[in-house]
JSON list of C-alpha atoms in Angstrom, two decimals:
[
{"chain": "A", "resi": 1, "resn": "UNK", "atom": "CA", "xyz": [26.87, -28.87, -17.27]},
{"chain": "A", "resi": 2, "resn": "UNK", "atom": "CA", "xyz": [27.27, -32.61, -17.84]},
{"chain": "A", "resi": 3, "resn": "UNK", "atom": "CA", "xyz": [24.60, -34.78, -19.44]},
{"chain": "A", "resi": 4, "resn": "UNK", "atom": "CA", "xyz": [23.97, -36.39, -16.06]},
{"chain": "A", "resi": 5, "resn": "UNK", "atom": "CA", "xyz": [23.48, -32.98, -14.39]},
{"chain": "A", "resi": 6, "resn": "UNK", "atom": "CA", "xyz": [21.15, -31.83, -17.19]},
{"chain": "A", "resi": 7, "resn": "UNK", "atom": "CA", "xyz": [18.97, -34.91, -16.88]},
{"chain": "A", "resi": 8, "resn": "UNK", "atom": "CA", "xyz": [18.95, -34.56, -13.09]},
{"chain": "A", "resi": 9, "resn": "UNK", "atom": "CA", "xyz": [17.68, -31.00, -13.50]},
{"chain": "A", "resi": 10, "resn": "UNK", "atom": "CA", "xyz": [14.92, -32.25, -15.82]},
{"chain": "A", "resi": 11, "resn": "UNK", "atom": "CA", "xyz": [13.80, -34.89, -13.32]},
{"chain": "A", "resi": 12, "resn": "UNK", "atom": "CA", "xyz": [13.87, -32.31, -10.52]},
{"chain": "A", "resi": 13, "resn": "UNK", "atom": "CA", "xyz": [11.80, -29.90, -12.60]},
{"chain": "A", "resi": 14, "resn": "UNK", "atom": "CA", "xyz": [9.27, -32.59, -13.48]},
{"chain": "A", "resi": 15, "resn": "UNK", "atom": "CA", "xyz": [8.95, -33.69, -9.85]},
{"chain": "A", "resi": 16, "resn": "UNK", "atom": "CA", "xyz": [6.64, -30.78, -8.98]},
{"chain": "A", "resi": 17, "resn": "UNK", "atom": "CA", "xyz": [3.02, -31.00, -10.12]},
{"chain": "A", "resi": 18, "resn": "UNK", "atom": "CA", "xyz": [2.71, -27.23, -10.63]},
{"chain": "A", "resi": 19, "resn": "UNK", "atom": "CA", "xyz": [5.69, -27.22, -12.98]},
{"chain": "A", "resi": 20, "resn": "UNK", "atom": "CA", "xyz": [4.18, -30.12, -14.92]},
{"chain": "A", "resi": 21, "resn": "UNK", "atom": "CA", "xyz": [0.96, -28.11, -15.10]},
{"chain": "A", "resi": 22, "resn": "UNK", "atom": "CA", "xyz": [2.89, -25.14, -16.53]},
{"chain": "A", "resi": 23, "resn": "UNK", "atom": "CA", "xyz": [4.40, -27.43, -19.17]},
{"chain": "A", "resi": 24, "resn": "UNK", "atom": "CA", "xyz": [0.92, -28.73, -20.00]},
{"chain": "A", "resi": 25, "resn": "UNK", "atom": "CA", "xyz": [-0.22, -25.13, -20.55]},
{"chain": "A", "resi": 26, "resn": "UNK", "atom": "CA", "xyz": [2.75, -24.41, -22.82]},
{"chain": "A", "resi": 27, "resn": "UNK", "atom": "CA", "xyz": [2.09, -27.53, -24.87]},
{"chain": "A", "resi": 28, "resn": "UNK", "atom": "CA", "xyz": [-0.76, -25.64, -26.57]},
{"chain": "A", "resi": 29, "resn": "UNK", "atom": "CA", "xyz": [1.54, -22.75, -27.48]},
{"chain": "A", "resi": 30, "resn": "UNK", "atom": "CA", "xyz": [3.68, -20.03, -25.93]},
{"chain": "A", "resi": 31, "resn": "UNK", "atom": "CA", "xyz": [2.25, -17.92, -23.11]},
{"chain": "A", "resi": 32, "resn": "UNK", "atom": "CA", "xyz": [3.34, -14.74, -21.43]},
{"chain": "A", "resi": 33, "resn": "UNK", "atom": "CA", "xyz": [4.37, -14.92, -17.81]},
{"chain": "A", "resi": 34, "resn": "UNK", "atom": "CA", "xyz": [1.29, -12.86, -16.97]},
{"chain": "A", "resi": 35, "resn": "UNK", "atom": "CA", "xyz": [-0.96, -15.40, -18.70]},
{"chain": "A", "resi": 36, "resn": "UNK", "atom": "CA", "xyz": [0.64, -18.21, -16.71]},
{"chain": "A", "resi": 37, "resn": "UNK", "atom": "CA", "xyz": [0.20, -16.27, -13.47]},
{"chain": "A", "resi": 38, "resn": "UNK", "atom": "CA", "xyz": [-3.52, -15.84, -14.22]},
{"chain": "A", "resi": 39, "resn": "UNK", "atom": "CA", "xyz": [-3.89, -19.64, -14.38]},
{"chain": "A", "resi": 40, "resn": "UNK", "atom": "CA", "xyz": [-2.34, -20.02, -10.91]},
{"chain": "A", "resi": 41, "resn": "UNK", "atom": "CA", "xyz": [-4.40, -17.58, -8.87]},
{"chain": "A", "resi": 42, "resn": "UNK", "atom": "CA", "xyz": [-3.44, -19.22, -5.56]},
{"chain": "A", "resi": 43, "resn": "UNK", "atom": "CA", "xyz": [0.26, -18.53, -6.22]},
{"chain": "A", "resi": 44, "resn": "UNK", "atom": "CA", "xyz": [1.85, -15.11, -6.22]},
{"chain": "A", "resi": 45, "resn": "UNK", "atom": "CA", "xyz": [3.79, -13.92, -9.26]},
{"chain": "A", "resi": 46, "resn": "UNK", "atom": "CA", "xyz": [7.14, -14.45, -7.51]},
{"chain": "A", "resi": 47, "resn": "UNK", "atom": "CA", "xyz": [6.37, -18.13, -6.89]},
{"chain": "A", "resi": 48, "resn": "UNK", "atom": "CA", "xyz": [5.32, -18.66, -10.51]},
{"chain": "A", "resi": 49, "resn": "UNK", "atom": "CA", "xyz": [8.55, -16.98, -11.62]},
{"chain": "A", "resi": 50, "resn": "UNK", "atom": "CA", "xyz": [10.54, -19.34, -9.39]},
{"chain": "A", "resi": 51, "resn": "UNK", "atom": "CA", "xyz": [8.85, -22.34, -11.01]},
{"chain": "A", "resi": 52, "resn": "UNK", "atom": "CA", "xyz": [9.55, -20.90, -14.45]},
{"chain": "A", "resi": 53, "resn": "UNK", "atom": "CA", "xyz": [13.17, -20.41, -13.41]},
{"chain": "A", "resi": 54, "resn": "UNK", "atom": "CA", "xyz": [13.51, -24.09, -12.49]},
{"chain": "A", "resi": 55, "resn": "UNK", "atom": "CA", "xyz": [11.92, -25.10, -15.79]},
{"chain": "A", "resi": 56, "resn": "UNK", "atom": "CA", "xyz": [14.17, -22.73, -17.70]},
{"chain": "A", "resi": 57, "resn": "UNK", "atom": "CA", "xyz": [17.25, -23.99, -15.84]},
{"chain": "A", "resi": 58, "resn": "UNK", "atom": "CA", "xyz": [16.35, -27.53, -16.86]},
{"chain": "A", "resi": 59, "resn": "UNK", "atom": "CA", "xyz": [15.97, -26.41, -20.48]},
{"chain": "A", "resi": 60, "resn": "UNK", "atom": "CA", "xyz": [12.26, -27.27, -20.54]},
{"chain": "A", "resi": 61, "resn": "UNK", "atom": "CA", "xyz": [11.18, -23.65, -21.07]},
{"chain": "A", "resi": 62, "resn": "UNK", "atom": "CA", "xyz": [12.76, -21.07, -23.32]},
{"chain": "A", "resi": 63, "resn": "UNK", "atom": "CA", "xyz": [11.92, -17.48, -22.44]},
{"chain": "A", "resi": 64, "resn": "UNK", "atom": "CA", "xyz": [12.09, -14.63, -24.94]},
{"chain": "A", "resi": 65, "resn": "UNK", "atom": "CA", "xyz": [11.49, -10.98, -24.18]},
{"chain": "A", "resi": 66, "resn": "UNK", "atom": "CA", "xyz": [9.52, -8.68, -26.45]},
{"chain": "A", "resi": 67, "resn": "UNK", "atom": "CA", "xyz": [9.72, -5.28, -24.81]},
{"chain": "A", "resi": 68, "resn": "UNK", "atom": "CA", "xyz": [8.26, -5.65, -21.34]},
{"chain": "A", "resi": 69, "resn": "UNK", "atom": "CA", "xyz": [6.57, -8.96, -22.15]},
{"chain": "A", "resi": 70, "resn": "UNK", "atom": "CA", "xyz": [8.25, -12.29, -21.47]},
{"chain": "A", "resi": 71, "resn": "UNK", "atom": "CA", "xyz": [7.07, -15.16, -23.70]},
{"chain": "A", "resi": 72, "resn": "UNK", "atom": "CA", "xyz": [7.57, -18.71, -22.47]},
{"chain": "A", "resi": 73, "resn": "UNK", "atom": "CA", "xyz": [7.98, -21.56, -24.97]},
{"chain": "A", "resi": 74, "resn": "UNK", "atom": "CA", "xyz": [7.97, -25.29, -24.31]},
{"chain": "A", "resi": 75, "resn": "UNK", "atom": "CA", "xyz": [11.19, -27.07, -25.28]},
{"chain": "A", "resi": 76, "resn": "UNK", "atom": "CA", "xyz": [10.53, -30.80, -25.67]},
{"chain": "A", "resi": 77, "resn": "UNK", "atom": "CA", "xyz": [14.13, -31.77, -26.46]},
{"chain": "A", "resi": 78, "resn": "UNK", "atom": "CA", "xyz": [15.06, -32.59, -22.83]},
{"chain": "A", "resi": 79, "resn": "UNK", "atom": "CA", "xyz": [11.95, -34.78, -22.51]},
{"chain": "A", "resi": 80, "resn": "UNK", "atom": "CA", "xyz": [12.89, -36.60, -25.73]},
{"chain": "A", "resi": 81, "resn": "UNK", "atom": "CA", "xyz": [16.40, -37.18, -24.38]},
{"chain": "A", "resi": 82, "resn": "UNK", "atom": "CA", "xyz": [14.94, -38.68, -21.18]},
{"chain": "A", "resi": 83, "resn": "UNK", "atom": "CA", "xyz": [12.67, -40.87, -23.30]},
{"chain": "A", "resi": 84, "resn": "UNK", "atom": "CA", "xyz": [15.54, -42.02, -25.49]},
{"chain": "A", "resi": 85, "resn": "UNK", "atom": "CA", "xyz": [17.78, -42.88, -22.55]},
{"chain": "A", "resi": 86, "resn": "UNK", "atom": "CA", "xyz": [15.32, -44.32, -20.04]},
{"chain": "A", "resi": 87, "resn": "UNK", "atom": "CA", "xyz": [11.83, -45.04, -21.31]},
{"chain": "A", "resi": 88, "resn": "UNK", "atom": "CA", "xyz": [12.35, -46.44, -24.79]},
{"chain": "A", "resi": 89, "resn": "UNK", "atom": "CA", "xyz": [14.78, -49.11, -23.50]},
{"chain": "A", "resi": 90, "resn": "UNK", "atom": "CA", "xyz": [12.22, -50.40, -21.04]},
{"chain": "A", "resi": 91, "resn": "UNK", "atom": "CA", "xyz": [9.25, -50.07, -23.36]},
{"chain": "A", "resi": 92, "resn": "UNK", "atom": "CA", "xyz": [10.80, -51.96, -26.29]},
{"chain": "A", "resi": 93, "resn": "UNK", "atom": "CA", "xyz": [10.50, -55.46, -24.74]},
{"chain": "A", "resi": 94, "resn": "UNK", "atom": "CA", "xyz": [6.87, -54.81, -23.83]},
{"chain": "A", "resi": 95, "resn": "UNK", "atom": "CA", "xyz": [6.04, -53.60, -27.34]},
{"chain": "A", "resi": 96, "resn": "UNK", "atom": "CA", "xyz": [7.79, -56.63, -28.85]},
{"chain": "A", "resi": 97, "resn": "UNK", "atom": "CA", "xyz": [5.83, -58.93, -26.52]},
{"chain": "A", "resi": 98, "resn": "UNK", "atom": "CA", "xyz": [2.54, -57.30, -27.53]},
{"chain": "A", "resi": 99, "resn": "UNK", "atom": "CA", "xyz": [3.49, -57.67, -31.19]},
{"chain": "A", "resi": 100, "resn": "UNK", "atom": "CA", "xyz": [4.18, -61.41, -30.72]},
{"chain": "A", "resi": 101, "resn": "UNK", "atom": "CA", "xyz": [0.95, -61.82, -28.80]},
{"chain": "A", "resi": 102, "resn": "UNK", "atom": "CA", "xyz": [-1.00, -60.10, -31.59]},
{"chain": "A", "resi": 103, "resn": "UNK", "atom": "CA", "xyz": [0.60, -62.32, -34.24]},
{"chain": "A", "resi": 104, "resn": "UNK", "atom": "CA", "xyz": [-0.08, -65.45, -32.18]},
{"chain": "A", "resi": 105, "resn": "UNK", "atom": "CA", "xyz": [-3.73, -64.51, -31.68]},
{"chain": "A", "resi": 106, "resn": "UNK", "atom": "CA", "xyz": [-4.20, -63.78, -35.37]},
{"chain": "A", "resi": 107, "resn": "UNK", "atom": "CA", "xyz": [-2.77, -67.17, -36.40]}
]
């Protein structure tokens, strides 16, 4: 998969609010699939698994099996790559402007 395809998969995965909510849950530490399903009572297990599959396909979730239990871990590397390529470039001029403004106000 090319870099462009990987980043497209990340943006697609992040486009859904339920998937972002799953990532927010995993930010505090790994959870089993059952634990994630309990947090989404309005969704059936199959739907949660589909969301996890999209997240895993984008590299945002790493799943590891321990017997019959599937643990889901957040992988922040794809988010960092998006930040490095897209966000940091656009944020830098704003941060530099704020720095100049701060210096000017202090003088």
